[in-house]
Amino acid sequence: MKDLNSYKVTKYDLKKEIYDLKKDISNLNNKIADLNKQIVTLNNEKATYQNDINNILNSKSWKVTKPLRMVSSKLSKKPVDNKNTVKEKELIVKKISPDKNFYKNFKPYNSTYQDNIDFSANSTDIKTIAFYLPQYHTFKENDEWWGKGFMEWTNTKKSLPRFDNHYQPRTPHKDIGYYTLDNIETIEKQVKLAKQHGIYGFCYYYYWFSGKRLMEKPGDLFLESTIDFPFCLCWANENWTRAWDGLNKDILIKQEYAKSDYKKFIKDIKKYVTDKRYIKIDGKPVIMIYNPTAIPNFAELVENWRKYAKEEGIGDIYIMSKCDLFNQEHKYTEYVDAEFDFPPQGVGHQATKITGLPSSKIFNYEQIVNDIEHLYREHFPLKPFYYTVTMGWDNSARRKEEFTVYYNYSLKSYYKWLRIIIEETRRRNPLDKRFMFVNAWNEWAEGTYLEPDEKYGYANINTLAKAIYDLPISYKENSNKKKGN
């Protein structure tokens, strides 16, 4: 048996022990938060049922039918309680079920038309980055998989309402129209609009499959241009499928995660991350990973990326991976420099579900914002963490069944969500790292976009600007200020 004195405790052992303890504390805090939320939900349901019972017992119809109940009880030789007994109340409770028409208490989408407001004269310490979909141009693979001329607008144009007052289809504002991203003029207009509203930069989804790139044209056009605007890349590392869900059914092109891909990936992104406009943290170019759970050898991949980045002359890189706020396991935290969340993933849950509509994935946006506030306030990240907000998510343009909709969306709730993560960003991060993300700049087929649409104009992007510039949601541009185009 070895002498216990021969064992050495390394600095790594202590760090790992501290990390594990923090993880346990975080998990306990999440469980406590969930239990508290369940208690609040049960208390609300209890109060609702009690109110329904009281309304019934005090209603005219209940009082009018009282003699009939008395006669019925006598015929059945059962005693009658003339004072609304406990048994009477229990009988009523059994008959009360969740209101399937509850959704009718809300509008699916609450907004107002707004003209463009130019916020350029304002300043903010918040560095807002909008996720950017480069799907708005034709390319060979899409033509083969979906039909000649397919792009994001194809799904958007043919979308139809699925229920009463469903906000579909979504039509772009005449200021932008059904643009394509195979010309630099469109990108220039997008950057101009983003700058007017205080957006710091774009995060382009990078569709890379073992050296095969898809939808790379907009990013390459931007790279070749002189447009002065920060940008970074998020590796959209999921399989492409016909269901648009990244899973393993009806795969169009698959992610292989081969070891031979490590260096190939770094070589391919070098031209982007070494560009002077590329977003850096601590002087290191940011590389974001959309779905770390899909990578079977995550630690090995990250280690080799760092190694090859130095060999290629890039130097140190700043790796960020997605981590759902609601279901944190910190499985990948140890290997990355920072994490980010990506709603609607990790925020829609059973308690906010709305029934009575033709999908089981319809959630109450206002309730989501109210319920998740405590998650932000009590969040315990083990590494730097960057928060993301989303708008009125609706992917029914892409899905025939089981589409997801954020029902009861409103500018007020959207503004509240923004203000929550802005406050947490300032509280947690130093001045040079106050980044936050928006999902998204132009996800038209998923119902979440900052670009203006025909029905509500610039309402979403104006509301974002008001939040990041610490202006009230009621703020309106002064008449003597010049409006944007």
PDB file of C-alpha atoms in Angstrom, residues 146-335:
ATOM      1  CA  TRP A 146     -35.783  21.803 -53.039  1.00  0.00           C
ATOM      2  CA  GLY A 147     -36.299  22.806 -56.664  1.00  0.00           C
ATOM      3  CA  LYS A 148     -34.918  25.375 -59.078  1.00  0.00           C
ATOM      4  CA  GLY A 149     -34.594  28.879 -57.628  1.00  0.00           C
ATOM      5  CA  PHE A 150     -35.227  27.898 -53.990  1.00  0.00           C
ATOM      6  CA  MET A 151     -34.196  30.335 -51.250  1.00  0.00           C
ATOM      7  CA  GLU A 152     -35.599  31.460 -47.887  1.00  0.00           C
ATOM      8  CA  TRP A 153     -38.261  33.615 -49.521  1.00  0.00           C
ATOM      9  CA  THR A 154     -39.721  30.508 -51.195  1.00  0.00           C
ATOM     10  CA  ASN A 155     -41.070  29.181 -47.895  1.00  0.00           C
ATOM     11  CA  THR A 156     -41.995  32.632 -46.618  1.00  0.00           C
ATOM     12  CA  LYS A 157     -44.109  33.546 -49.639  1.00  0.00           C
ATOM     13  CA  LYS A 158     -46.206  30.377 -49.618  1.00  0.00           C
ATOM     14  CA  SER A 159     -46.891  30.391 -45.870  1.00  0.00           C
ATOM     15  CA  LEU A 160     -50.557  30.595 -44.804  1.00  0.00           C
ATOM     16  CA  PRO A 161     -52.341  31.253 -41.480  1.00  0.00           C
ATOM     17  CA  ARG A 162     -52.923  28.076 -39.433  1.00  0.00           C
ATOM     18  CA  PHE A 163     -55.353  29.543 -36.888  1.00  0.00           C
ATOM     19  CA  ASP A 164     -57.401  32.693 -36.254  1.00  0.00           C
ATOM     20  CA  ASN A 165     -55.338  35.894 -36.519  1.00  0.00           C
ATOM     21  CA  HIS A 166     -52.157  33.912 -37.155  1.00  0.00           C
ATOM     22  CA  TYR A 167     -49.589  36.389 -38.490  1.00  0.00           C
ATOM     23  CA  GLN A 168     -48.732  34.684 -41.779  1.00  0.00           C
ATOM     24  CA  PRO A 169     -47.415  35.229 -44.348  1.00  0.00           C
ATOM     25  CA  ARG A 170     -44.631  37.634 -43.376  1.00  0.00           C
ATOM     26  CA  THR A 171     -43.963  40.128 -46.158  1.00  0.00           C
ATOM     27  CA  PRO A 172     -40.817  42.301 -46.227  1.00  0.00           C
ATOM     28  CA  HIS A 173     -41.246  46.069 -46.187  1.00  0.00           C
ATOM     29  CA  LYS A 174     -41.045  47.839 -49.536  1.00  0.00           C
ATOM     30  CA  ASP A 175     -37.839  49.501 -48.293  1.00  0.00           C
ATOM     31  CA  ILE A 176     -36.048  46.139 -48.560  1.00  0.00           C
ATOM     32  CA  GLY A 177     -38.305  43.959 -50.712  1.00  0.00           C
ATOM     33  CA  TYR A 178     -37.553  40.337 -51.565  1.00  0.00           C
ATOM     34  CA  TYR A 179     -33.830  40.997 -51.715  1.00  0.00           C
ATOM     35  CA  THR A 180     -31.060  38.596 -52.678  1.00  0.00           C
ATOM     36  CA  LEU A 181     -27.667  38.358 -51.029  1.00  0.00           C
ATOM     37  CA  ASP A 182     -25.645  37.727 -54.160  1.00  0.00           C
ATOM     38  CA  ASN A 183     -24.954  41.447 -54.547  1.00  0.00           C
ATOM     39  CA  ILE A 184     -23.024  43.761 -52.262  1.00  0.00           C
ATOM     40  CA  GLU A 185     -25.597  46.566 -52.499  1.00  0.00           C
ATOM     41  CA  THR A 186     -28.073  44.570 -50.392  1.00  0.00           C
ATOM     42  CA  ILE A 187     -25.460  43.946 -47.714  1.00  0.00           C
ATOM     43  CA  GLU A 188     -24.513  47.617 -47.690  1.00  0.00           C
ATOM     44  CA  LYS A 189     -28.154  48.577 -47.065  1.00  0.00           C
ATOM     45  CA  GLN A 190     -28.396  46.037 -44.236  1.00  0.00           C
ATOM     46  CA  VAL A 191     -25.269  47.371 -42.557  1.00  0.00           C
ATOM     47  CA  LYS A 192     -26.531  50.953 -42.843  1.00  0.00           C
ATOM     48  CA  LEU A 193     -29.790  50.015 -41.138  1.00  0.00           C
ATOM     49  CA  ALA A 194     -27.990  48.041 -38.435  1.00  0.00           C
ATOM     50  CA  LYS A 195     -25.694  50.961 -37.652  1.00  0.00           C
ATOM     51  CA  GLN A 196     -28.641  53.358 -37.409  1.00  0.00           C
ATOM     52  CA  HIS A 197     -30.009  51.193 -34.604  1.00  0.00           C
ATOM     53  CA  GLY A 198     -26.866  50.647 -32.585  1.00  0.00           C
ATOM     54  CA  ILE A 199     -26.104  47.098 -33.704  1.00  0.00           C
ATOM     55  CA  TYR A 200     -22.417  46.358 -33.242  1.00  0.00           C
ATOM     56  CA  GLY A 201     -22.009  43.549 -35.780  1.00  0.00           C
ATOM     57  CA  PHE A 202     -23.334  40.468 -37.561  1.00  0.00           C
ATOM     58  CA  CYS A 203     -22.674  36.837 -36.735  1.00  0.00           C
ATOM     59  CA  TYR A 204     -22.800  34.868 -39.991  1.00  0.00           C
ATOM     60  CA  TYR A 205     -23.834  31.224 -39.798  1.00  0.00           C
ATOM     61  CA  TYR A 206     -20.991  29.207 -41.276  1.00  0.00           C
ATOM     62  CA  TYR A 207     -22.244  26.079 -43.033  1.00  0.00           C
ATOM     63  CA  TRP A 208     -19.207  23.829 -43.293  1.00  0.00           C
ATOM     64  CA  PHE A 209     -19.270  20.054 -43.885  1.00  0.00           C
ATOM     65  CA  SER A 210     -15.811  18.456 -43.951  1.00  0.00           C
ATOM     66  CA  GLY A 211     -14.511  21.108 -46.324  1.00  0.00           C
ATOM     67  CA  LYS A 212     -17.782  21.550 -48.208  1.00  0.00           C
ATOM     68  CA  ARG A 213     -19.220  25.035 -47.698  1.00  0.00           C
ATOM     69  CA  LEU A 214     -22.808  26.086 -48.379  1.00  0.00           C
ATOM     70  CA  MET A 215     -24.261  29.599 -48.650  1.00  0.00           C
ATOM     71  CA  GLU A 216     -20.796  31.114 -48.441  1.00  0.00           C
ATOM     72  CA  LYS A 217     -21.382  33.814 -51.084  1.00  0.00           C
ATOM     73  CA  PRO A 218     -22.739  36.636 -48.835  1.00  0.00           C
ATOM     74  CA  GLY A 219     -19.879  36.229 -46.370  1.00  0.00           C
ATOM     75  CA  ASP A 220     -17.308  36.181 -49.137  1.00  0.00           C
ATOM     76  CA  LEU A 221     -18.849  39.263 -50.776  1.00  0.00           C
ATOM     77  CA  PHE A 222     -18.647  41.079 -47.469  1.00  0.00           C
ATOM     78  CA  LEU A 223     -15.055  39.951 -46.947  1.00  0.00           C
ATOM     79  CA  GLU A 224     -14.038  41.276 -50.363  1.00  0.00           C
ATOM     80  CA  SER A 225     -15.759  44.605 -49.721  1.00  0.00           C
ATOM     81  CA  THR A 226     -14.614  47.682 -47.788  1.00  0.00           C
ATOM     82  CA  ILE A 227     -17.783  47.831 -45.657  1.00  0.00           C
ATOM     83  CA  ASP A 228     -16.784  48.961 -42.172  1.00  0.00           C
ATOM     84  CA  PHE A 229     -18.723  46.661 -39.868  1.00  0.00           C
ATOM     85  CA  PRO A 230     -17.617  44.019 -37.334  1.00  0.00           C
ATOM     86  CA  PHE A 231     -18.529  40.369 -37.926  1.00  0.00           C
ATOM     87  CA  CYS A 232     -17.847  36.878 -36.644  1.00  0.00           C
ATOM     88  CA  LEU A 233     -18.736  33.287 -37.540  1.00  0.00           C
ATOM     89  CA  CYS A 234     -20.921  30.684 -35.866  1.00  0.00           C
ATOM     90  CA  TRP A 235     -20.317  27.153 -37.106  1.00  0.00           C
ATOM     91  CA  ALA A 236     -23.804  25.787 -37.833  1.00  0.00           C
ATOM     92  CA  ASN A 237     -22.603  22.252 -37.127  1.00  0.00           C
ATOM     93  CA  GLU A 238     -25.748  20.247 -37.713  1.00  0.00           C
ATOM     94  CA  ASN A 239     -26.868  17.866 -40.403  1.00  0.00           C
ATOM     95  CA  TRP A 240     -29.007  19.420 -43.113  1.00  0.00           C
ATOM     96  CA  THR A 241     -32.294  17.550 -43.260  1.00  0.00           C
ATOM     97  CA  ARG A 242     -35.621  17.926 -45.002  1.00  0.00           C
ATOM     98  CA  ALA A 243     -37.235  18.624 -41.635  1.00  0.00           C
ATOM     99  CA  TRP A 244     -34.962  21.637 -40.928  1.00  0.00           C
ATOM    100  CA  ASP A 245     -34.184  20.248 -37.463  1.00  0.00           C
ATOM    101  CA  GLY A 246     -30.565  19.084 -37.756  1.00  0.00           C
ATOM    102  CA  LEU A 247     -31.454  15.534 -36.704  1.00  0.00           C
ATOM    103  CA  ASN A 248     -30.630  12.254 -38.418  1.00  0.00           C
ATOM    104  CA  LYS A 249     -33.737  11.777 -40.566  1.00  0.00           C
ATOM    105  CA  ASP A 250     -33.860  12.466 -44.320  1.00  0.00           C
ATOM    106  CA  ILE A 251     -30.302  13.814 -44.291  1.00  0.00           C
ATOM    107  CA  LEU A 252     -29.305  16.019 -47.226  1.00  0.00           C
ATOM    108  CA  ILE A 253     -25.717  16.613 -46.123  1.00  0.00           C
ATOM    109  CA  LYS A 254     -24.125  15.196 -43.002  1.00  0.00           C
ATOM    110  CA  GLN A 255     -21.602  16.453 -40.456  1.00  0.00           C
ATOM    111  CA  GLU A 256     -18.826  13.857 -40.189  1.00  0.00           C
ATOM    112  CA  TYR A 257     -16.621  15.298 -37.398  1.00  0.00           C
ATOM    113  CA  ALA A 258     -13.602  13.435 -38.738  1.00  0.00           C
ATOM    114  CA  LYS A 259     -10.208  14.027 -37.138  1.00  0.00           C
ATOM    115  CA  SER A 260      -8.859  15.014 -40.531  1.00  0.00           C
ATOM    116  CA  ASP A 261     -11.324  17.945 -40.480  1.00  0.00           C
ATOM    117  CA  TYR A 262      -9.692  19.768 -37.550  1.00  0.00           C
ATOM    118  CA  LYS A 263      -6.928  21.421 -39.514  1.00  0.00           C
ATOM    119  CA  LYS A 264      -9.051  21.753 -42.636  1.00  0.00           C
ATOM    120  CA  PHE A 265     -11.620  23.829 -40.732  1.00  0.00           C
ATOM    121  CA  ILE A 266      -8.995  26.212 -39.337  1.00  0.00           C
ATOM    122  CA  LYS A 267      -7.445  26.627 -42.782  1.00  0.00           C
ATOM    123  CA  ASP A 268     -10.844  27.461 -44.279  1.00  0.00           C
ATOM    124  CA  ILE A 269     -11.770  30.113 -41.702  1.00  0.00           C
ATOM    125  CA  LYS A 270      -8.350  31.767 -41.648  1.00  0.00           C
ATOM    126  CA  LYS A 271      -9.244  34.373 -44.266  1.00  0.00           C
ATOM    127  CA  TYR A 272     -12.225  35.471 -42.159  1.00  0.00           C
ATOM    128  CA  VAL A 273     -10.741  35.506 -38.657  1.00  0.00           C
ATOM    129  CA  THR A 274      -7.621  37.390 -39.765  1.00  0.00           C
ATOM    130  CA  ASP A 275      -9.695  40.178 -41.350  1.00  0.00           C
ATOM    131  CA  LYS A 276      -9.331  43.472 -39.451  1.00  0.00           C
ATOM    132  CA  ARG A 277     -13.125  43.699 -39.036  1.00  0.00           C
ATOM    133  CA  TYR A 278     -13.400  40.319 -37.358  1.00  0.00           C
ATOM    134  CA  ILE A 279     -14.744  40.455 -33.780  1.00  0.00           C
ATOM    135  CA  LYS A 280     -12.211  39.662 -31.075  1.00  0.00           C
ATOM    136  CA  ILE A 281     -12.383  39.195 -27.313  1.00  0.00           C
ATOM    137  CA  ASP A 282      -9.162  39.530 -25.330  1.00  0.00           C
ATOM    138  CA  GLY A 283      -7.473  40.082 -28.690  1.00  0.00           C
ATOM    139  CA  LYS A 284      -8.563  36.617 -29.919  1.00  0.00           C
ATOM    140  CA  PRO A 285     -10.912  36.009 -32.865  1.00  0.00           C
ATOM    141  CA  VAL A 286     -14.282  34.616 -31.738  1.00  0.00           C
ATOM    142  CA  ILE A 287     -15.373  31.235 -33.135  1.00  0.00           C
ATOM    143  CA  MET A 288     -18.839  30.137 -32.054  1.00  0.00           C
ATOM    144  CA  ILE A 289     -20.153  26.552 -32.034  1.00  0.00           C
ATOM    145  CA  TYR A 290     -23.887  26.238 -32.458  1.00  0.00           C
ATOM    146  CA  ASN A 291     -24.419  22.673 -31.208  1.00  0.00           C
ATOM    147  CA  PRO A 292     -21.623  21.174 -29.089  1.00  0.00           C
ATOM    148  CA  THR A 293     -23.848  18.206 -28.142  1.00  0.00           C
ATOM    149  CA  ALA A 294     -23.648  16.908 -31.712  1.00  0.00           C
ATOM    150  CA  ILE A 295     -19.843  16.655 -31.619  1.00  0.00           C
ATOM    151  CA  PRO A 296     -18.716  13.207 -30.370  1.00  0.00           C
ATOM    152  CA  ASN A 297     -15.137  14.285 -29.620  1.00  0.00           C
ATOM    153  CA  PHE A 298     -15.645  17.868 -28.485  1.00  0.00           C
ATOM    154  CA  ALA A 299     -12.597  18.211 -26.209  1.00  0.00           C
ATOM    155  CA  GLU A 300     -10.299  16.785 -28.869  1.00  0.00           C
ATOM    156  CA  LEU A 301     -11.742  19.051 -31.557  1.00  0.00           C
ATOM    157  CA  VAL A 302     -11.260  22.195 -29.481  1.00  0.00           C
ATOM    158  CA  GLU A 303      -7.733  21.230 -28.466  1.00  0.00           C
ATOM    159  CA  ASN A 304      -6.730  20.663 -32.074  1.00  0.00           C
ATOM    160  CA  TRP A 305      -8.389  23.847 -33.269  1.00  0.00           C
ATOM    161  CA  ARG A 306      -6.250  25.797 -30.808  1.00  0.00           C
ATOM    162  CA  LYS A 307      -3.136  23.933 -31.915  1.00  0.00           C
ATOM    163  CA  TYR A 308      -3.699  24.424 -35.645  1.00  0.00           C
ATOM    164  CA  ALA A 309      -4.744  28.070 -35.238  1.00  0.00           C
ATOM    165  CA  LYS A 310      -1.273  28.774 -33.866  1.00  0.00           C
ATOM    166  CA  GLU A 311       0.381  26.725 -36.610  1.00  0.00           C
ATOM    167  CA  GLU A 312      -1.552  28.684 -39.246  1.00  0.00           C
ATOM    168  CA  GLY A 313      -0.403  32.012 -37.788  1.00  0.00           C
ATOM    169  CA  ILE A 314      -3.817  32.961 -36.423  1.00  0.00           C
ATOM    170  CA  GLY A 315      -2.659  32.722 -32.816  1.00  0.00           C
ATOM    171  CA  ASP A 316      -4.955  32.133 -29.866  1.00  0.00           C
ATOM    172  CA  ILE A 317      -8.653  31.793 -30.624  1.00  0.00           C
ATOM    173  CA  TYR A 318     -11.677  32.532 -28.413  1.00  0.00           C
ATOM    174  CA  ILE A 319     -14.093  29.594 -28.591  1.00  0.00           C
ATOM    175  CA  MET A 320     -17.714  29.977 -27.531  1.00  0.00           C
ATOM    176  CA  SER A 321     -20.266  27.159 -27.369  1.00  0.00           C
ATOM    177  CA  LYS A 322     -24.029  27.212 -26.959  1.00  0.00           C
ATOM    178  CA  CYS A 323     -25.388  26.361 -23.518  1.00  0.00           C
ATOM    179  CA  ASP A 324     -29.134  26.481 -22.868  1.00  0.00           C
ATOM    180  CA  LEU A 325     -29.972  28.737 -19.959  1.00  0.00           C
ATOM    181  CA  PHE A 326     -32.767  26.494 -18.681  1.00  0.00           C
ATOM    182  CA  ASN A 327     -31.023  23.097 -18.909  1.00  0.00           C
ATOM    183  CA  GLN A 328     -27.403  23.825 -18.091  1.00  0.00           C
ATOM    184  CA  GLU A 329     -25.135  20.845 -17.564  1.00  0.00           C
ATOM    185  CA  HIS A 330     -21.795  22.600 -18.079  1.00  0.00           C
ATOM    186  CA  LYS A 331     -20.625  19.549 -20.006  1.00  0.00           C
ATOM    187  CA  TYR A 332     -18.501  21.590 -22.386  1.00  0.00           C
ATOM    188  CA  THR A 333     -17.646  24.557 -20.187  1.00  0.00           C
ATOM    189  CA  GLU A 334     -14.210  23.283 -19.242  1.00  0.00           C
ATOM    190  CA  TYR A 335     -13.007  23.299 -22.863  1.00  0.00           C
TER     191      TYR A 335
END
